[in-house]
Each structure stands twice: as structure tokens, then as C-alpha cells.
């Protein structure tokens, strides 16, 4: 579970990179830059101190609350992480990122029904957000809802196929449905995809089970 939690934390950070760095550098002031820099360097407490200043200064900043939630989760403070995800949602209810990350927290705790509800909401506000389809599919597969789970994974692949988690999830689907050769084939397609280095050890562990 601890190893999975580490992969989960890396997923949060990568999602931040994908979703938050789309804004131009000119839009960021020095305090925001410092806030982000401290978070990247693992100085999460110090980063959050600046984050609170930014929210007080700027008001309802969902991106800052979202990044603060990641800091808390990296520190193992799950309740605070969830609180700031809810705060981000209250600031920007039409943004899928916080709903998705709430789902990832529940998923990491094996609370898959709650995770699916959160992913449902992310997809409701943005039907073209690929991560939540894939994450929801993973939870469904683990619950034994194989057909529905694979449908979600395939939808995620249709929207963005450069994601190693898609091929991990396909491998797990085929492993759980007793088709080990297919599991091995799809697992190997994860190599070189985005996020591969974040789950490399997990993929190697699965490979030992399915590629014989």
C-alpha cells in the first residue's frame, strides 16, 4: 500500500504539470513562482504557507487550493488534502481536476464506489477529460465490473493514448479475466508512454505475474 501511495502521489504531481503549467509564465507573479518552486522541491509546508497568502490576497483561486491539496497529500495529511480539494471545487466547480484527484484519494484507500462517484463528477463537468475515464475504469475493473471498466479505459485511450496507466489497466483487465498472453501484450505497450517512469516498478511486478 505504501508503494501504491507513492505512485498515487506522483500521479497528483504529474497531473499538476499537465493541467497547471498551461498558463504562460507572464501570468505568474513572484509569490506564485515561489509557491510552485517550493512544492516542486518537496518543501510542502513552506509552499502551503505562501498558498494561504495567495488565497487571502487573490480570493477564490482554485489552482492554488488544488496545489495545496497535493502538498498535504504528499505529507500524508489526507484529511487536509481532501479539504483543499473541496475548496478548489467550491472555487472552480466546472474544473475536473479536483474531482479527479478526490477519486484518486478514495481509490488509494480501496473505496472504489466513492472513487467512481468522484470520477463521474469530473466527467460530468468535462466529458473529454481522459484521466477520469481511465481512473474510473480501473476502479470498475477492481470491483469486477469488467465490461464497464474496459469501456472507460478504451474511452480514455481514444481521447489520449499517451498514458502508461491505460496499458497497465488493460493488462490488469486481461489478467483478471484469465487471458495472460493478452495481459502481457498490453503491459508492454506501456513502455515509453507518458507516466511510465512513475509506475515502472509496478509494471515490472505485474510482468512477473503475466509474462511467462
PDB file of N, CA and C in Angstrom, residues 64-143:
ATOM      1  N   UNK A  64      -4.547  27.328  -6.824  1.00  0.00           N
ATOM      2  CA  UNK A  64      -3.710  27.342  -5.623  1.00  0.00           C
ATOM      3  C   UNK A  64      -4.223  26.326  -4.618  1.00  0.00           C
ATOM      4  N   UNK A  65      -5.531  26.300  -4.392  1.00  0.00           N
ATOM      5  CA  UNK A  65      -6.101  25.321  -3.456  1.00  0.00           C
ATOM      6  C   UNK A  65      -5.795  23.899  -3.917  1.00  0.00           C
ATOM      7  N   UNK A  66      -5.853  23.654  -5.212  1.00  0.00           N
ATOM      8  CA  UNK A  66      -5.557  22.341  -5.776  1.00  0.00           C
ATOM      9  C   UNK A  66      -4.107  21.940  -5.493  1.00  0.00           C
ATOM     10  N   UNK A  67      -3.186  22.874  -5.717  1.00  0.00           N
ATOM     11  CA  UNK A  67      -1.773  22.585  -5.472  1.00  0.00           C
ATOM     12  C   UNK A  67      -1.497  22.403  -3.980  1.00  0.00           C
ATOM     13  N   UNK A  68      -2.202  23.158  -3.151  1.00  0.00           N
ATOM     14  CA  UNK A  68      -2.044  22.977  -1.705  1.00  0.00           C
ATOM     15  C   UNK A  68      -2.529  21.593  -1.276  1.00  0.00           C
ATOM     16  N   UNK A  69      -3.590  21.107  -1.897  1.00  0.00           N
ATOM     17  CA  UNK A  69      -4.067  19.762  -1.566  1.00  0.00           C
ATOM     18  C   UNK A  69      -2.990  18.734  -1.878  1.00  0.00           C
ATOM     19  N   UNK A  70      -2.297  18.917  -2.997  1.00  0.00           N
ATOM     20  CA  UNK A  70      -1.220  17.989  -3.352  1.00  0.00           C
ATOM     21  C   UNK A  70      -0.107  18.023  -2.311  1.00  0.00           C
ATOM     22  N   UNK A  71       0.235  19.226  -1.842  1.00  0.00           N
ATOM     23  CA  UNK A  71       1.247  19.336  -0.793  1.00  0.00           C
ATOM     24  C   UNK A  71       0.839  18.549   0.448  1.00  0.00           C
ATOM     25  N   UNK A  72      -0.407  18.716   0.869  1.00  0.00           N
ATOM     26  CA  UNK A  72      -0.875  17.995   2.063  1.00  0.00           C
ATOM     27  C   UNK A  72      -0.843  16.485   1.843  1.00  0.00           C
ATOM     28  N   UNK A  73      -1.259  16.035   0.663  1.00  0.00           N
ATOM     29  CA  UNK A  73      -1.260  14.605   0.384  1.00  0.00           C
ATOM     30  C   UNK A  73       0.157  14.048   0.359  1.00  0.00           C
ATOM     31  N   UNK A  74       1.087  14.825  -0.168  1.00  0.00           N
ATOM     32  CA  UNK A  74       2.490  14.391  -0.164  1.00  0.00           C
ATOM     33  C   UNK A  74       3.010  14.261   1.266  1.00  0.00           C
ATOM     34  N   UNK A  75       2.482  15.066   2.180  1.00  0.00           N
ATOM     35  CA  UNK A  75       2.899  14.999   3.577  1.00  0.00           C
ATOM     36  C   UNK A  75       2.126  13.935   4.356  1.00  0.00           C
ATOM     37  N   UNK A  76       1.224  13.225   3.686  1.00  0.00           N
ATOM     38  CA  UNK A  76       0.431  12.196   4.356  1.00  0.00           C
ATOM     39  C   UNK A  76      -0.747  12.736   5.128  1.00  0.00           C
ATOM     40  N   UNK A  77      -1.117  13.991   4.882  1.00  0.00           N
ATOM     41  CA  UNK A  77      -2.221  14.619   5.609  1.00  0.00           C
ATOM     42  C   UNK A  77      -3.470  14.570   4.730  1.00  0.00           C
ATOM     43  N   UNK A  78      -4.086  13.393   4.695  1.00  0.00           N
ATOM     44  CA  UNK A  78      -5.166  13.134   3.750  1.00  0.00           C
ATOM     45  C   UNK A  78      -6.382  14.013   4.007  1.00  0.00           C
ATOM     46  N   UNK A  79      -6.768  14.176   5.266  1.00  0.00           N
ATOM     47  CA  UNK A  79      -7.957  14.987   5.553  1.00  0.00           C
ATOM     48  C   UNK A  79      -7.782  16.412   5.063  1.00  0.00           C
ATOM     49  N   UNK A  80      -6.602  16.980   5.300  1.00  0.00           N
ATOM     50  CA  UNK A  80      -6.344  18.337   4.823  1.00  0.00           C
ATOM     51  C   UNK A  80      -6.303  18.384   3.300  1.00  0.00           C
ATOM     52  N   UNK A  81      -5.725  17.331   2.695  1.00  0.00           N
ATOM     53  CA  UNK A  81      -5.702  17.270   1.241  1.00  0.00           C
ATOM     54  C   UNK A  81      -7.098  17.267   0.657  1.00  0.00           C
ATOM     55  N   UNK A  82      -7.985  16.467   1.232  1.00  0.00           N
ATOM     56  CA  UNK A  82      -9.366  16.422   0.754  1.00  0.00           C
ATOM     57  C   UNK A  82     -10.086  17.749   0.996  1.00  0.00           C
ATOM     58  N   UNK A  83      -9.777  18.388   2.130  1.00  0.00           N
ATOM     59  CA  UNK A  83     -10.390  19.694   2.426  1.00  0.00           C
ATOM     60  C   UNK A  83     -10.035  20.706   1.339  1.00  0.00           C
ATOM     61  N   UNK A  84      -8.775  20.737   0.931  1.00  0.00           N
ATOM     62  CA  UNK A  84      -8.381  21.720  -0.074  1.00  0.00           C
ATOM     63  C   UNK A  84      -8.861  21.330  -1.471  1.00  0.00           C
ATOM     64  N   UNK A  85      -9.064  20.051  -1.730  1.00  0.00           N
ATOM     65  CA  UNK A  85      -9.707  19.671  -2.986  1.00  0.00           C
ATOM     66  C   UNK A  85     -11.150  20.171  -3.001  1.00  0.00           C
ATOM     67  N   UNK A  86     -11.854  20.039  -1.866  1.00  0.00           N
ATOM     68  CA  UNK A  86     -13.222  20.567  -1.785  1.00  0.00           C
ATOM     69  C   UNK A  86     -13.227  22.091  -1.936  1.00  0.00           C
ATOM     70  N   UNK A  87     -12.198  22.733  -1.385  1.00  0.00           N
ATOM     71  CA  UNK A  87     -12.093  24.184  -1.526  1.00  0.00           C
ATOM     72  C   UNK A  87     -11.874  24.559  -2.989  1.00  0.00           C
ATOM     73  N   UNK A  88     -11.016  23.821  -3.666  1.00  0.00           N
ATOM     74  CA  UNK A  88     -10.781  24.076  -5.091  1.00  0.00           C
ATOM     75  C   UNK A  88     -12.070  23.900  -5.882  1.00  0.00           C
ATOM     76  N   UNK A  89     -12.858  22.880  -5.532  1.00  0.00           N
ATOM     77  CA  UNK A  89     -14.129  22.651  -6.208  1.00  0.00           C
ATOM     78  C   UNK A  89     -15.091  23.814  -5.961  1.00  0.00           C
ATOM     79  N   UNK A  90     -15.109  24.310  -4.725  1.00  0.00           N
ATOM     80  CA  UNK A  90     -16.004  25.437  -4.426  1.00  0.00           C
ATOM     81  C   UNK A  90     -15.594  26.689  -5.199  1.00  0.00           C
ATOM     82  N   UNK A  91     -14.296  26.845  -5.451  1.00  0.00           N
ATOM     83  CA  UNK A  91     -13.804  27.999  -6.208  1.00  0.00           C
ATOM     84  C   UNK A  91     -14.049  27.838  -7.712  1.00  0.00           C
ATOM     85  N   UNK A  92     -13.834  26.613  -8.214  1.00  0.00           N
ATOM     86  CA  UNK A  92     -13.944  26.365  -9.662  1.00  0.00           C
ATOM     87  C   UNK A  92     -14.718  25.065  -9.894  1.00  0.00           C
ATOM     88  N   UNK A  93     -16.019  25.089  -9.733  1.00  0.00           N
ATOM     89  CA  UNK A  93     -16.823  23.853  -9.804  1.00  0.00           C
ATOM     90  C   UNK A  93     -16.873  23.219 -11.187  1.00  0.00           C
ATOM     91  N   UNK A  94     -16.493  23.942 -12.233  1.00  0.00           N
ATOM     92  CA  UNK A  94     -16.536  23.388 -13.587  1.00  0.00           C
ATOM     93  C   UNK A  94     -15.179  22.872 -14.047  1.00  0.00           C
ATOM     94  N   UNK A  95     -14.230  22.750 -13.134  1.00  0.00           N
ATOM     95  CA  UNK A  95     -12.897  22.237 -13.456  1.00  0.00           C
ATOM     96  C   UNK A  95     -12.818  20.778 -12.984  1.00  0.00           C
ATOM     97  N   UNK A  96     -12.443  19.827 -13.848  1.00  0.00           N
ATOM     98  CA  UNK A  96     -12.482  18.414 -13.468  1.00  0.00           C
ATOM     99  C   UNK A  96     -11.354  17.956 -12.545  1.00  0.00           C
ATOM    100  N   UNK A  97     -10.240  18.694 -12.504  1.00  0.00           N
ATOM    101  CA  UNK A  97      -9.073  18.233 -11.762  1.00  0.00           C
ATOM    102  C   UNK A  97      -9.317  17.862 -10.306  1.00  0.00           C
ATOM    103  N   UNK A  98      -9.951  18.723  -9.506  1.00  0.00           N
ATOM    104  CA  UNK A  98     -10.158  18.370  -8.095  1.00  0.00           C
ATOM    105  C   UNK A  98     -11.064  17.163  -7.891  1.00  0.00           C
ATOM    106  N   UNK A  99     -12.103  17.027  -8.715  1.00  0.00           N
ATOM    107  CA  UNK A  99     -12.957  15.840  -8.604  1.00  0.00           C
ATOM    108  C   UNK A  99     -12.138  14.586  -8.898  1.00  0.00           C
ATOM    109  N   UNK A 100     -11.313  14.663  -9.935  1.00  0.00           N
ATOM    110  CA  UNK A 100     -10.484  13.517 -10.306  1.00  0.00           C
ATOM    111  C   UNK A 100      -9.539  13.126  -9.179  1.00  0.00           C
ATOM    112  N   UNK A 101      -8.921  14.123  -8.569  1.00  0.00           N
ATOM    113  CA  UNK A 101      -7.958  13.801  -7.521  1.00  0.00           C
ATOM    114  C   UNK A 101      -8.639  13.303  -6.243  1.00  0.00           C
ATOM    115  N   UNK A 102      -9.859  13.770  -5.977  1.00  0.00           N
ATOM    116  CA  UNK A 102     -10.624  13.172  -4.876  1.00  0.00           C
ATOM    117  C   UNK A 102     -10.837  11.685  -5.153  1.00  0.00           C
ATOM    118  N   UNK A 103     -11.172  11.382  -6.391  1.00  0.00           N
ATOM    119  CA  UNK A 103     -11.347   9.985  -6.753  1.00  0.00           C
ATOM    120  C   UNK A 103     -10.082   9.171  -6.550  1.00  0.00           C
ATOM    121  N   UNK A 104      -8.933   9.749  -6.865  1.00  0.00           N
ATOM    122  CA  UNK A 104      -7.670   9.046  -6.682  1.00  0.00           C
ATOM    123  C   UNK A 104      -7.383   8.780  -5.204  1.00  0.00           C
ATOM    124  N   UNK A 105      -7.746   9.725  -4.349  1.00  0.00           N
ATOM    125  CA  UNK A 105      -7.563   9.502  -2.909  1.00  0.00           C
ATOM    126  C   UNK A 105      -8.421   8.327  -2.457  1.00  0.00           C
ATOM    127  N   UNK A 106      -9.689   8.332  -2.847  1.00  0.00           N
ATOM    128  CA  UNK A 106     -10.573   7.222  -2.467  1.00  0.00           C
ATOM    129  C   UNK A 106     -10.083   5.903  -3.062  1.00  0.00           C
ATOM    130  N   UNK A 107      -9.618   5.959  -4.294  1.00  0.00           N
ATOM    131  CA  UNK A 107      -9.107   4.763  -4.949  1.00  0.00           C
ATOM    132  C   UNK A 107      -7.908   4.204  -4.198  1.00  0.00           C
ATOM    133  N   UNK A 108      -7.033   5.088  -3.742  1.00  0.00           N
ATOM    134  CA  UNK A 108      -5.869   4.647  -2.981  1.00  0.00           C
ATOM    135  C   UNK A 108      -6.220   4.003  -1.658  1.00  0.00           C
ATOM    136  N   UNK A 109      -7.422   4.294  -1.166  1.00  0.00           N
ATOM    137  CA  UNK A 109      -7.911   3.683   0.079  1.00  0.00           C
ATOM    138  C   UNK A 109      -8.842   2.503  -0.184  1.00  0.00           C
ATOM    139  N   UNK A 110      -8.895   2.053  -1.442  1.00  0.00           N
ATOM    140  CA  UNK A 110      -9.784   0.945  -1.838  1.00  0.00           C
ATOM    141  C   UNK A 110     -11.259   1.270  -1.624  1.00  0.00           C
ATOM    142  N   UNK A 111     -11.598   2.551  -1.640  1.00  0.00           N
ATOM    143  CA  UNK A 111     -13.003   2.976  -1.553  1.00  0.00           C
ATOM    144  C   UNK A 111     -13.497   3.251  -2.974  1.00  0.00           C
ATOM    145  N   UNK A 112     -13.665   2.189  -3.736  1.00  0.00           N
ATOM    146  CA  UNK A 112     -13.872   2.348  -5.169  1.00  0.00           C
ATOM    147  C   UNK A 112     -15.240   2.911  -5.526  1.00  0.00           C
ATOM    148  N   UNK A 113     -16.264   2.614  -4.743  1.00  0.00           N
ATOM    149  CA  UNK A 113     -17.573   3.208  -5.032  1.00  0.00           C
ATOM    150  C   UNK A 113     -17.515   4.731  -4.900  1.00  0.00           C
ATOM    151  N   UNK A 114     -16.861   5.211  -3.846  1.00  0.00           N
ATOM    152  CA  UNK A 114     -16.718   6.664  -3.673  1.00  0.00           C
ATOM    153  C   UNK A 114     -15.822   7.249  -4.760  1.00  0.00           C
ATOM    154  N   UNK A 115     -14.794   6.496  -5.143  1.00  0.00           N
ATOM    155  CA  UNK A 115     -13.905   6.961  -6.212  1.00  0.00           C
ATOM    156  C   UNK A 115     -14.688   7.135  -7.509  1.00  0.00           C
ATOM    157  N   UNK A 116     -15.523   6.151  -7.839  1.00  0.00           N
ATOM    158  CA  UNK A 116     -16.301   6.215  -9.075  1.00  0.00           C
ATOM    159  C   UNK A 116     -17.237   7.419  -9.067  1.00  0.00           C
ATOM    160  N   UNK A 117     -17.841   7.728  -7.923  1.00  0.00           N
ATOM    161  CA  UNK A 117     -18.702   8.910  -7.830  1.00  0.00           C
ATOM    162  C   UNK A 117     -17.923  10.184  -8.143  1.00  0.00           C
ATOM    163  N   UNK A 118     -16.695  10.271  -7.636  1.00  0.00           N
ATOM    164  CA  UNK A 118     -15.874  11.459  -7.900  1.00  0.00           C
ATOM    165  C   UNK A 118     -15.478  11.535  -9.369  1.00  0.00           C
ATOM    166  N   UNK A 119     -15.099  10.405  -9.959  1.00  0.00           N
ATOM    167  CA  UNK A 119     -14.743  10.398 -11.382  1.00  0.00           C
ATOM    168  C   UNK A 119     -15.961  10.718 -12.240  1.00  0.00           C
ATOM    169  N   UNK A 120     -17.134  10.240 -11.833  1.00  0.00           N
ATOM    170  CA  UNK A 120     -18.377  10.581 -12.545  1.00  0.00           C
ATOM    171  C   UNK A 120     -18.553  12.097 -12.621  1.00  0.00           C
ATOM    172  N   UNK A 121     -18.284  12.766 -11.505  1.00  0.00           N
ATOM    173  CA  UNK A 121     -18.463  14.221 -11.461  1.00  0.00           C
ATOM    174  C   UNK A 121     -17.452  14.920 -12.363  1.00  0.00           C
ATOM    175  N   UNK A 122     -16.204  14.428 -12.350  1.00  0.00           N
ATOM    176  CA  UNK A 122     -15.186  15.022 -13.223  1.00  0.00           C
ATOM    177  C   UNK A 122     -15.605  14.903 -14.685  1.00  0.00           C
ATOM    178  N   UNK A 123     -16.142  13.747 -15.063  1.00  0.00           N
ATOM    179  CA  UNK A 123     -16.569  13.528 -16.443  1.00  0.00           C
ATOM    180  C   UNK A 123     -17.809  14.358 -16.766  1.00  0.00           C
ATOM    181  N   UNK A 124     -18.668  14.539 -15.776  1.00  0.00           N
ATOM    182  CA  UNK A 124     -19.868  15.372 -15.983  1.00  0.00           C
ATOM    183  C   UNK A 124     -19.482  16.803 -16.337  1.00  0.00           C
ATOM    184  N   UNK A 125     -18.472  17.356 -15.655  1.00  0.00           N
ATOM    185  CA  UNK A 125     -18.103  18.749 -15.919  1.00  0.00           C
ATOM    186  C   UNK A 125     -17.208  18.880 -17.148  1.00  0.00           C
ATOM    187  N   UNK A 126     -16.527  17.795 -17.528  1.00  0.00           N
ATOM    188  CA  UNK A 126     -15.690  17.825 -18.733  1.00  0.00           C
ATOM    189  C   UNK A 126     -15.684  16.430 -19.361  1.00  0.00           C
ATOM    190  N   UNK A 127     -16.592  16.165 -20.292  1.00  0.00           N
ATOM    191  CA  UNK A 127     -16.697  14.835 -20.888  1.00  0.00           C
ATOM    192  C   UNK A 127     -15.492  14.419 -21.720  1.00  0.00           C
ATOM    193  N   UNK A 128     -14.558  15.332 -21.951  1.00  0.00           N
ATOM    194  CA  UNK A 128     -13.371  14.999 -22.732  1.00  0.00           C
ATOM    195  C   UNK A 128     -12.105  14.960 -21.869  1.00  0.00           C
ATOM    196  N   UNK A 129     -12.281  14.799 -20.580  1.00  0.00           N
ATOM    197  CA  UNK A 129     -11.136  14.721 -19.665  1.00  0.00           C
ATOM    198  C   UNK A 129     -10.703  13.255 -19.578  1.00  0.00           C
ATOM    199  N   UNK A 130      -9.590  12.868 -20.203  1.00  0.00           N
ATOM    200  CA  UNK A 130      -9.277  11.440 -20.359  1.00  0.00           C
ATOM    201  C   UNK A 130      -8.906  10.719 -19.078  1.00  0.00           C
ATOM    202  N   UNK A 131      -8.260  11.430 -18.147  1.00  0.00           N
ATOM    203  CA  UNK A 131      -7.753  10.769 -16.947  1.00  0.00           C
ATOM    204  C   UNK A 131      -8.870  10.139 -16.121  1.00  0.00           C
ATOM    205  N   UNK A 132     -10.001  10.822 -16.031  1.00  0.00           N
ATOM    206  CA  UNK A 132     -11.068  10.315 -15.173  1.00  0.00           C
ATOM    207  C   UNK A 132     -11.722   9.079 -15.765  1.00  0.00           C
ATOM    208  N   UNK A 133     -11.804   8.991 -17.086  1.00  0.00           N
ATOM    209  CA  UNK A 133     -12.307   7.752 -17.687  1.00  0.00           C
ATOM    210  C   UNK A 133     -11.395   6.582 -17.318  1.00  0.00           C
ATOM    211  N   UNK A 134     -10.099   6.790 -17.473  1.00  0.00           N
ATOM    212  CA  UNK A 134      -9.158   5.713 -17.181  1.00  0.00           C
ATOM    213  C   UNK A 134      -9.178   5.337 -15.708  1.00  0.00           C
ATOM    214  N   UNK A 135      -9.215   6.342 -14.845  1.00  0.00           N
ATOM    215  CA  UNK A 135      -9.242   6.069 -13.405  1.00  0.00           C
ATOM    216  C   UNK A 135     -10.533   5.368 -12.993  1.00  0.00           C
ATOM    217  N   UNK A 136     -11.643   5.813 -13.563  1.00  0.00           N
ATOM    218  CA  UNK A 136     -12.920   5.158 -13.255  1.00  0.00           C
ATOM    219  C   UNK A 136     -12.918   3.720 -13.754  1.00  0.00           C
ATOM    220  N   UNK A 137     -12.342   3.518 -14.935  1.00  0.00           N
ATOM    221  CA  UNK A 137     -12.258   2.168 -15.467  1.00  0.00           C
ATOM    222  C   UNK A 137     -11.450   1.249 -14.576  1.00  0.00           C
ATOM    223  N   UNK A 138     -10.363   1.773 -14.021  1.00  0.00           N
ATOM    224  CA  UNK A 138      -9.523   0.969 -13.124  1.00  0.00           C
ATOM    225  C   UNK A 138     -10.311   0.534 -11.891  1.00  0.00           C
ATOM    226  N   UNK A 139     -11.052   1.464 -11.283  1.00  0.00           N
ATOM    227  CA  UNK A 139     -11.861   1.109 -10.110  1.00  0.00           C
ATOM    228  C   UNK A 139     -12.917   0.073 -10.469  1.00  0.00           C
ATOM    229  N   UNK A 140     -13.552   0.241 -11.625  1.00  0.00           N
ATOM    230  CA  UNK A 140     -14.581  -0.725 -12.029  1.00  0.00           C
ATOM    231  C   UNK A 140     -13.978  -2.110 -12.247  1.00  0.00           C
ATOM    232  N   UNK A 141     -12.807  -2.161 -12.856  1.00  0.00           N
ATOM    233  CA  UNK A 141     -12.145  -3.450 -13.071  1.00  0.00           C
ATOM    234  C   UNK A 141     -11.837  -4.116 -11.738  1.00  0.00           C
ATOM    235  N   UNK A 142     -11.345  -3.344 -10.781  1.00  0.00           N
ATOM    236  CA  UNK A 142     -11.037  -3.922  -9.470  1.00  0.00           C
ATOM    237  C   UNK A 142     -12.299  -4.387  -8.741  1.00  0.00           C
ATOM    238  N   UNK A 143     -13.449  -3.790  -9.072  1.00  0.00           N
ATOM    239  CA  UNK A 143     -14.721  -4.211  -8.475  1.00  0.00           C
ATOM    240  C   UNK A 143     -15.351  -5.374  -9.233  1.00  0.00           C
TER     241      UNK A 143
END
